[in-house]
Amino acid sequence: MIQRKQVTSQDVALRAGVSRTTVSLVLNNKHELSQISPKTAQRVIRAAQELGYVPNAAAQALVNKKASVIGLVLSRSHHQISSDVYLTQVVDALMLEAHQNQMRVLLDVLENHEDRNSYQRLIQGRLVDGILFSGPRTDDRALDLLAKMDFPTVLMGGLPGSPFYSVDIDNIQAAKLATQHLISLGHQRIGCITNATPVFTAAADRLRGYRLALQENHLPIDDRLVRFGDFDPPSGYRAMQGLLSVQPNPTAVFVASDVVAYGAMSALHDAGKNIPEDVAIVSMDDVPLSAFISPRLTSVHLPNSKLAQSAGSLLIDLINGNRPARKQIILDTHLVIRESCGSQLRMNSQ
Amino acid sequence: MIQRKQVTSQDVALRAGVSRTTVSLVLNNKHELSQISPKTAQRVIRAAQELGYVPNAAAQALVNKKASVIGLVLSRSHHQISSDVYLTQVVDALMLEAHQNQMRVLLDVLENHEDRNSYQRLIQGRLVDGILFSGPRTDDRALDLLAKMDFPTVLMGGLPGSPFYSVDIDNIQAAKLATQHLISLGHQRIGCITNATPVFTAAADRLRGYRLALQENHLPIDDRLVRFGDFDPPSGYRAMQGLLSVQPNPTAVFVASDVVAYGAMSALHDAGKNIPEDVAIVSMDDVPLSAFISPRLTSVHLPNSKLAQSAGSLLIDLINGNRPARKQIILDTHLVIRESCGSQLRMNSQ
DNA sequence: CTATTCTAATAACACGTGTTAGTAACGCGT
DNA sequence: ACGCGTTACTAACACGTGTTATTAGAATAG
């Protein structure tokens, strides 16, 4: 590969007629401390511009012991990433936050949860200065390693009992809120489809919120009415088919994720059931698309961008050596009522 | 920040009782050439494992003149990224391909299209070895800079007359195929909603395909029936409202993107129109979700994963110094017929 | 016993940057 | 004339790695 030779600070120094040190001082704005005459400073800046000098990132990283890169680690398998709808929001907000701090974002998947090696090159190799961890799993052994070396790490989504900083919503409360809404509409027999298997803490918490809501309203808990989704629409489709095989059918279903809910709704449609007349649906996540499908999805809104931004900001704090006292940040959620729950239907008929 | 001291190759050398050079040779599997006895090799490997040695990425990048990182550059504004549904597929496939070549993926947005500076730190700073460019714009001035330095670059989506390698589908042909399908169902008055403004080449091409199909079938072209989407559902909603204000209404609409189509369908729904009875819809992209909304969307399937994988593979080739003869790779598309076009309706009634 | 080849390893340099310690030149007071 | 502080810069080291030229020692040949 023919690559034009890199312009180094030495070249700039030569052209400006000064030493390389002077170039470094001027370009990093340390010349006021070091008493460098404004005249030479100007000459250096001119020379740098004329040559199109850009400092070598690797060299800077080496000497500064700072890569100026934060890692976003996804703890899901590949098929799950493909149908992940928040990812774009997270990535977007994170990049914005990173750029404001002269940092960049490196993306990585954690494919094998047993494999500590996959972390090592990333972290001990100092390729990134900190890690943002999306969707932690309770069975992730590699996280222990991270904790031991107190490497700057922030979790998006909590991991109970872990020593990490984290940014999250109150999943239990949010799921309870959603289920409660269905109860307040008069439903007695309410099913649940989770967003994922319970090894993901968010999934376990949402299921718990659903059960709590039933308990507090003295409704019976029927485990046949609980099905497990797996991030994508097909899993929701299958889960809903499962629910429909239980007699009597539930009159409402709390689905713990919009994307899974799409599949569930499709299954209802294919079974000839109307939403919300035959089966009402309340979901969680409030993905942008959910306001545009029909029927419009009633869903608990998650502040994804804000979540990612807070997480990014917190991580950068950690990287800079600050240790905020508050280890957990919990952001607020709220229910967005649309058509799939049948609220409007009720209001009209009353 | 208290950070445990990094384990260097010097530490390994000390522990194994050899020189640093020997450590490097052994760990990079060059010891066969250099006549290092198997016994010392074993000793070195043991020592490295015991200390948990991981080479410093910055130092390696500096001396090898290779960052082992490829950059994925998104040329869209932030709100457009948030509602981008292919991004996850692209990212996923790209990471898979990168990992197989011991590379990582750095994500970046290009916010200001006039600003050459944003490229400079990335490329001239040697932070990445190559760039994968998603969604090039005809008005992107910064691309010229890239071309001049012949930096390894691959475009996802073509840019006519540009000197870059690219991976794409035949947008004109695909759009033509979709429109043709509507024509074959007997529609005479067919509207079009683009996926984006025409500065994006893909949007311009799809519009052209639509017009070609009309021409070849001797149907009149009515520019009032062409509206421009802007990546997200709301833009599709507004565009469809615009189309419905034209009398007589179109009986079918080709929407050049699934996500935009969701908005368009929502507008039809709100206007009391049935799909496909009143207005038939054919779209492009075939996002996974499209099989699960109702009515199920008829759409031209794009091989997004394959596209990203090919692009990644091509880019890695370029980085390694190969110059494949074929500058453009065009992948195949096919129409997936579902409910929104009304094909099945027709077949039943016939 | 010396010259030559072969083996096994290393000293030394290069990559491009940030920073510390140090040094000329110069004015100034005594 | 000499010491002393100030100004304006630079020589030299450090960061951690890959690689080239070189060396010390042993084995072999003459």
PDB file of N, CA, C and O (backbone and C1' of nucleotides) in Angstrom, chain C:
ATOM      1  P    DC C   1      46.396 -26.406  21.654  1.00  0.00           P
ATOM      2  O5'  DC C   1      47.030 -26.544  20.190  1.00  0.00           O
ATOM      3  C5'  DC C   1      48.087 -25.706  19.804  1.00  0.00           C
ATOM      4  C4'  DC C   1      47.666 -24.901  18.583  1.00  0.00           C
ATOM      5  C3'  DC C   1      46.696 -23.752  18.883  1.00  0.00           C
ATOM      6  O3'  DC C   1      47.048 -22.629  18.052  1.00  0.00           O
ATOM      7  C1'  DC C   1      45.685 -25.215  17.318  1.00  0.00           C
ATOM      8  P    DT C   2      46.359 -21.221  18.294  1.00  0.00           P
ATOM      9  O5'  DT C   2      45.616 -21.042  16.917  1.00  0.00           O
ATOM     10  C5'  DT C   2      46.366 -21.102  15.681  1.00  0.00           C
ATOM     11  C4'  DT C   2      45.407 -21.237  14.517  1.00  0.00           C
ATOM     12  C3'  DT C   2      44.389 -20.100  14.374  1.00  0.00           C
ATOM     13  O3'  DT C   2      44.340 -19.684  13.025  1.00  0.00           O
ATOM     14  C1'  DT C   2      43.281 -22.171  14.353  1.00  0.00           C
ATOM     15  P    DA C   3      43.558 -18.288  12.667  1.00  0.00           P
ATOM     16  O5'  DA C   3      42.454 -18.821  11.655  1.00  0.00           O
ATOM     17  C5'  DA C   3      42.855 -19.594  10.509  1.00  0.00           C
ATOM     18  C4'  DA C   3      41.630 -20.194   9.862  1.00  0.00           C
ATOM     19  C3'  DA C   3      40.501 -19.193   9.590  1.00  0.00           C
ATOM     20  O3'  DA C   3      39.972 -19.428   8.300  1.00  0.00           O
ATOM     21  C1'  DA C   3      39.693 -20.946  10.953  1.00  0.00           C
ATOM     22  P    DT C   4      38.807 -18.467   7.696  1.00  0.00           P
ATOM     23  O5'  DT C   4      37.497 -19.331   7.925  1.00  0.00           O
ATOM     24  C5'  DT C   4      37.422 -20.645   7.339  1.00  0.00           C
ATOM     25  C4'  DT C   4      36.162 -21.338   7.803  1.00  0.00           C
ATOM     26  C3'  DT C   4      34.882 -20.501   7.636  1.00  0.00           C
ATOM     27  O3'  DT C   4      33.997 -21.175   6.764  1.00  0.00           O
ATOM     28  C1'  DT C   4      34.955 -21.547   9.774  1.00  0.00           C
ATOM     29  P    DT C   5      32.686 -20.430   6.171  1.00  0.00           P
ATOM     30  O5'  DT C   5      31.521 -21.166   6.984  1.00  0.00           O
ATOM     31  C5'  DT C   5      31.458 -22.609   6.949  1.00  0.00           C
ATOM     32  C4'  DT C   5      30.624 -23.093   8.122  1.00  0.00           C
ATOM     33  C3'  DT C   5      29.199 -22.517   8.156  1.00  0.00           C
ATOM     34  O3'  DT C   5      28.286 -23.599   8.099  1.00  0.00           O
ATOM     35  C1'  DT C   5      30.218 -22.450  10.303  1.00  0.00           C
ATOM     36  P    DC C   6      26.710 -23.317   7.793  1.00  0.00           P
ATOM     37  O5'  DC C   6      26.088 -23.548   9.239  1.00  0.00           O
ATOM     38  C5'  DC C   6      26.509 -24.695  10.002  1.00  0.00           C
ATOM     39  C4'  DC C   6      26.106 -24.502  11.453  1.00  0.00           C
ATOM     40  C3'  DC C   6      24.701 -23.911  11.643  1.00  0.00           C
ATOM     41  O3'  DC C   6      23.953 -24.785  12.462  1.00  0.00           O
ATOM     42  C1'  DC C   6      26.294 -22.803  13.021  1.00  0.00           C
ATOM     43  P    DT C   7      22.437 -24.543  12.748  1.00  0.00           P
ATOM     44  O5'  DT C   7      22.495 -24.047  14.250  1.00  0.00           O
ATOM     45  C5'  DT C   7      23.102 -24.870  15.238  1.00  0.00           C
ATOM     46  C4'  DT C   7      23.124 -24.149  16.563  1.00  0.00           C
ATOM     47  C3'  DT C   7      21.770 -23.608  17.028  1.00  0.00           C
ATOM     48  O3'  DT C   7      21.546 -24.080  18.342  1.00  0.00           O
ATOM     49  C1'  DT C   7      23.429 -21.918  17.191  1.00  0.00           C
ATOM     50  P    DA C   8      20.103 -23.887  19.030  1.00  0.00           P
ATOM     51  O5'  DA C   8      20.331 -22.538  19.832  1.00  0.00           O
ATOM     52  C5'  DA C   8      21.282 -22.513  20.897  1.00  0.00           C
ATOM     53  C4'  DA C   8      21.244 -21.143  21.546  1.00  0.00           C
ATOM     54  C3'  DA C   8      19.834 -20.606  21.780  1.00  0.00           C
ATOM     55  O3'  DA C   8      19.778 -20.088  23.094  1.00  0.00           O
ATOM     56  C1'  DA C   8      21.104 -19.021  20.577  1.00  0.00           C
ATOM     57  P    DA C   9      18.364 -19.705  23.743  1.00  0.00           P
ATOM     58  O5'  DA C   9      18.468 -18.139  23.788  1.00  0.00           O
ATOM     59  C5'  DA C   9      19.513 -17.601  24.575  1.00  0.00           C
ATOM     60  C4'  DA C   9      20.055 -16.359  23.956  1.00  0.00           C
ATOM     61  C3'  DA C   9      19.211 -15.114  24.168  1.00  0.00           C
ATOM     62  O3'  DA C   9      19.610 -14.493  25.364  1.00  0.00           O
ATOM     63  C1'  DA C   9      20.446 -15.130  22.111  1.00  0.00           C
ATOM     64  P    DT C  10      18.737 -13.357  25.992  1.00  0.00           P
ATOM     65  O5'  DT C  10      19.520 -12.042  25.536  1.00  0.00           O
ATOM     66  C5'  DT C  10      20.931 -12.005  25.657  1.00  0.00           C
ATOM     67  C4'  DT C  10      21.484 -10.862  24.829  1.00  0.00           C
ATOM     68  C3'  DT C  10      20.793  -9.516  25.080  1.00  0.00           C
ATOM     69  O3'  DT C  10      21.791  -8.535  25.243  1.00  0.00           O
ATOM     70  C1'  DT C  10      20.875  -9.951  22.783  1.00  0.00           C
ATOM     71  P    DA C  11      21.573  -7.416  26.323  1.00  0.00           P
ATOM     72  O5'  DA C  11      22.395  -6.216  25.670  1.00  0.00           O
ATOM     73  C5'  DA C  11      23.604  -6.491  24.993  1.00  0.00           C
ATOM     74  C4'  DA C  11      23.836  -5.483  23.879  1.00  0.00           C
ATOM     75  C3'  DA C  11      23.427  -4.052  24.204  1.00  0.00           C
ATOM     76  O3'  DA C  11      24.365  -3.181  23.586  1.00  0.00           O
ATOM     77  C1'  DA C  11      22.140  -4.818  22.375  1.00  0.00           C
ATOM     78  P    DA C  12      24.233  -1.631  23.709  1.00  0.00           P
ATOM     79  O5'  DA C  12      23.383  -1.245  22.416  1.00  0.00           O
ATOM     80  C5'  DA C  12      23.791  -1.752  21.143  1.00  0.00           C
ATOM     81  C4'  DA C  12      22.886  -1.163  20.065  1.00  0.00           C
ATOM     82  C3'  DA C  12      22.364   0.246  20.382  1.00  0.00           C
ATOM     83  O3'  DA C  12      22.355   0.987  19.191  1.00  0.00           O
ATOM     84  C1'  DA C  12      20.551  -1.191  20.013  1.00  0.00           C
ATOM     85  P    DC C  13      22.081   2.571  19.264  1.00  0.00           P
ATOM     86  O5'  DC C  13      20.886   2.741  18.219  1.00  0.00           O
ATOM     87  C5'  DC C  13      21.024   2.195  16.902  1.00  0.00           C
ATOM     88  C4'  DC C  13      19.652   1.932  16.324  1.00  0.00           C
ATOM     89  C3'  DC C  13      18.749   3.176  16.243  1.00  0.00           C
ATOM     90  O3'  DC C  13      18.354   3.382  14.907  1.00  0.00           O
ATOM     91  C1'  DC C  13      17.578   1.319  17.143  1.00  0.00           C
ATOM     92  P    DA C  14      17.769   4.838  14.499  1.00  0.00           P
ATOM     93  O5'  DA C  14      16.226   4.541  14.193  1.00  0.00           O
ATOM     94  C5'  DA C  14      15.858   3.406  13.399  1.00  0.00           C
ATOM     95  C4'  DA C  14      14.364   3.204  13.545  1.00  0.00           C
ATOM     96  C3'  DA C  14      13.562   4.503  13.696  1.00  0.00           C
ATOM     97  O3'  DA C  14      12.568   4.585  12.708  1.00  0.00           O
ATOM     98  C1'  DA C  14      13.024   2.978  15.449  1.00  0.00           C
ATOM     99  P    DC C  15      11.915   5.998  12.380  1.00  0.00           P
ATOM    100  O5'  DC C  15      10.391   5.843  12.778  1.00  0.00           O
ATOM    101  C5'  DC C  15       9.662   4.639  12.651  1.00  0.00           C
ATOM    102  C4'  DC C  15       8.515   4.645  13.613  1.00  0.00           C
ATOM    103  C3'  DC C  15       8.084   6.040  14.049  1.00  0.00           C
ATOM    104  O3'  DC C  15       7.032   6.488  13.208  1.00  0.00           O
ATOM    105  C1'  DC C  15       8.126   4.483  15.891  1.00  0.00           C
ATOM    106  P    DG C  16       7.092   7.983  12.580  1.00  0.00           P
ATOM    107  O5'  DG C  16       6.492   8.860  13.769  1.00  0.00           O
ATOM    108  C5'  DG C  16       5.133   8.665  14.120  1.00  0.00           C
ATOM    109  C4'  DG C  16       4.861   9.357  15.428  1.00  0.00           C
ATOM    110  C3'  DG C  16       5.178  10.855  15.444  1.00  0.00           C
ATOM    111  O3'  DG C  16       4.052  11.553  15.908  1.00  0.00           O
ATOM    112  C1'  DG C  16       6.129   9.775  17.312  1.00  0.00           C
ATOM    113  P    DT C  17       3.955  13.087  16.007  1.00  0.00           P
ATOM    114  O5'  DT C  17       3.936  13.307  17.595  1.00  0.00           O
ATOM    115  C5'  DT C  17       2.776  12.960  18.321  1.00  0.00           C
ATOM    116  C4'  DT C  17       3.128  12.657  19.751  1.00  0.00           C
ATOM    117  C3'  DT C  17       3.365  13.861  20.628  1.00  0.00           C
ATOM    118  O3'  DT C  17       2.130  14.225  21.226  1.00  0.00           O
ATOM    119  C1'  DT C  17       4.851  12.025  21.121  1.00  0.00           C
ATOM    120  P    DG C  18       2.016  15.570  22.029  1.00  0.00           P
ATOM    121  O5'  DG C  18       2.623  15.191  23.452  1.00  0.00           O
ATOM    122  C5'  DG C  18       1.847  14.431  24.359  1.00  0.00           C
ATOM    123  C4'  DG C  18       2.552  14.341  25.702  1.00  0.00           C
ATOM    124  C3'  DG C  18       2.721  15.673  26.426  1.00  0.00           C
ATOM    125  O3'  DG C  18       2.506  15.457  27.813  1.00  0.00           O
ATOM    126  C1'  DG C  18       4.848  14.693  26.061  1.00  0.00           C
ATOM    127  P    DT C  19       2.506  16.656  28.841  1.00  0.00           P
ATOM    128  O5'  DT C  19       3.975  16.574  29.447  1.00  0.00           O
ATOM    129  C5'  DT C  19       4.380  15.342  30.042  1.00  0.00           C
ATOM    130  C4'  DT C  19       5.779  15.477  30.603  1.00  0.00           C
ATOM    131  C3'  DT C  19       6.076  16.787  31.339  1.00  0.00           C
ATOM    132  O3'  DT C  19       6.832  16.467  32.482  1.00  0.00           O
ATOM    133  C1'  DT C  19       7.691  16.433  29.677  1.00  0.00           C
ATOM    134  P    DT C  20       6.764  17.451  33.726  1.00  0.00           P
ATOM    135  O5'  DT C  20       8.216  17.205  34.356  1.00  0.00           O
ATOM    136  C5'  DT C  20       8.785  15.911  34.301  1.00  0.00           C
ATOM    137  C4'  DT C  20      10.302  16.012  34.269  1.00  0.00           C
ATOM    138  C3'  DT C  20      10.876  17.132  35.138  1.00  0.00           C
ATOM    139  O3'  DT C  20      12.044  16.650  35.787  1.00  0.00           O
ATOM    140  C1'  DT C  20      11.625  17.399  32.931  1.00  0.00           C
ATOM    141  P    DA C  21      12.649  17.458  37.009  1.00  0.00           P
ATOM    142  O5'  DA C  21      14.155  17.633  36.541  1.00  0.00           O
ATOM    143  C5'  DA C  21      14.772  16.610  35.751  1.00  0.00           C
ATOM    144  C4'  DA C  21      15.882  17.221  34.916  1.00  0.00           C
ATOM    145  C3'  DA C  21      16.704  18.269  35.646  1.00  0.00           C
ATOM    146  O3'  DA C  21      18.076  18.041  35.365  1.00  0.00           O
ATOM    147  C1'  DA C  21      15.865  19.186  33.650  1.00  0.00           C
ATOM    148  P    DG C  22      19.189  18.859  36.090  1.00  0.00           P
ATOM    149  O5'  DG C  22      19.802  19.676  34.874  1.00  0.00           O
ATOM    150  C5'  DG C  22      19.964  19.033  33.608  1.00  0.00           C
ATOM    151  C4'  DG C  22      20.125  20.075  32.534  1.00  0.00           C
ATOM    152  C3'  DG C  22      21.051  21.242  32.928  1.00  0.00           C
ATOM    153  O3'  DG C  22      22.068  21.348  31.965  1.00  0.00           O
ATOM    154  C1'  DG C  22      19.057  22.045  31.959  1.00  0.00           C
ATOM    155  P    DT C  23      23.419  22.143  32.335  1.00  0.00           P
ATOM    156  O5'  DT C  23      23.523  23.090  31.072  1.00  0.00           O
ATOM    157  C5'  DT C  23      23.006  22.657  29.821  1.00  0.00           C
ATOM    158  C4'  DT C  23      22.814  23.868  28.929  1.00  0.00           C
ATOM    159  C3'  DT C  23      23.745  25.038  29.272  1.00  0.00           C
ATOM    160  O3'  DT C  23      24.161  25.647  28.071  1.00  0.00           O
ATOM    161  C1'  DT C  23      21.551  25.773  29.297  1.00  0.00           C
ATOM    162  P    DA C  24      25.672  25.991  27.809  1.00  0.00           P
ATOM    163  O5'  DA C  24      25.592  26.519  26.293  1.00  0.00           O
ATOM    164  C5'  DA C  24      25.945  27.837  26.048  1.00  0.00           C
ATOM    165  C4'  DA C  24      24.689  28.639  25.713  1.00  0.00           C
ATOM    166  C3'  DA C  24      24.949  30.143  25.666  1.00  0.00           C
ATOM    167  O3'  DA C  24      24.920  30.555  24.327  1.00  0.00           O
ATOM    168  C1'  DA C  24      22.886  29.616  26.778  1.00  0.00           C
ATOM    169  P    DA C  25      25.709  31.825  23.855  1.00  0.00           P
ATOM    170  O5'  DA C  25      24.689  33.017  24.146  1.00  0.00           O
ATOM    171  C5'  DA C  25      23.401  32.964  23.541  1.00  0.00           C
ATOM    172  C4'  DA C  25      22.530  34.028  24.161  1.00  0.00           C
ATOM    173  C3'  DA C  25      23.244  35.368  24.406  1.00  0.00           C
ATOM    174  O3'  DA C  25      22.492  36.389  23.785  1.00  0.00           O
ATOM    175  C1'  DA C  25      22.075  34.665  26.347  1.00  0.00           C
ATOM    176  P    DC C  26      23.085  37.823  23.607  1.00  0.00           P
ATOM    177  O5'  DC C  26      22.320  38.637  24.738  1.00  0.00           O
ATOM    178  C5'  DC C  26      20.925  38.402  24.937  1.00  0.00           C
ATOM    179  C4'  DC C  26      20.509  39.025  26.256  1.00  0.00           C
ATOM    180  C3'  DC C  26      21.278  40.295  26.624  1.00  0.00           C
ATOM    181  O3'  DC C  26      20.373  41.365  26.788  1.00  0.00           O
ATOM    182  C1'  DC C  26      21.075  38.834  28.473  1.00  0.00           C
ATOM    183  P    DG C  27      20.904  42.873  26.696  1.00  0.00           P
ATOM    184  O5'  DG C  27      20.260  43.502  28.006  1.00  0.00           O
ATOM    185  C5'  DG C  27      18.890  43.265  28.273  1.00  0.00           C
ATOM    186  C4'  DG C  27      18.646  43.263  29.773  1.00  0.00           C
ATOM    187  C3'  DG C  27      19.129  44.531  30.485  1.00  0.00           C
ATOM    188  O3'  DG C  27      18.102  44.993  31.353  1.00  0.00           O
ATOM    189  C1'  DG C  27      20.040  42.618  31.537  1.00  0.00           C
ATOM    190  P    DC C  28      18.146  46.444  31.973  1.00  0.00           P
ATOM    191  O5'  DC C  28      18.686  46.137  33.429  1.00  0.00           O
ATOM    192  C5'  DC C  28      17.981  45.215  34.257  1.00  0.00           C
ATOM    193  C4'  DC C  28      18.736  45.032  35.555  1.00  0.00           C
ATOM    194  C3'  DC C  28      19.408  46.302  36.070  1.00  0.00           C
ATOM    195  O3'  DC C  28      18.994  46.578  37.385  1.00  0.00           O
ATOM    196  C1'  DC C  28      20.910  44.464  36.119  1.00  0.00           C
ATOM    197  P    DG C  29      19.135  48.023  37.952  1.00  0.00           P
ATOM    198  O5'  DG C  29      19.833  47.717  39.351  1.00  0.00           O
ATOM    199  C5'  DG C  29      19.273  46.740  40.214  1.00  0.00           C
ATOM    200  C4'  DG C  29      20.382  46.073  41.019  1.00  0.00           C
ATOM    201  C3'  DG C  29      21.217  47.043  41.860  1.00  0.00           C
ATOM    202  O3'  DG C  29      21.345  46.555  43.180  1.00  0.00           O
ATOM    203  C1'  DG C  29      22.636  45.702  40.513  1.00  0.00           C
ATOM    204  P    DT C  30      21.855  47.503  44.302  1.00  0.00           P
ATOM    205  O5'  DT C  30      23.344  47.040  44.502  1.00  0.00           O
ATOM    206  C5'  DT C  30      23.616  45.723  45.018  1.00  0.00           C
ATOM    207  C4'  DT C  30      25.095  45.425  44.943  1.00  0.00           C
ATOM    208  C3'  DT C  30      25.975  46.493  45.587  1.00  0.00           C
ATOM    209  O3'  DT C  30      26.817  45.916  46.587  1.00  0.00           O
ATOM    210  C1'  DT C  30      26.819  45.858  43.454  1.00  0.00           C
TER     211       DT C  30
END
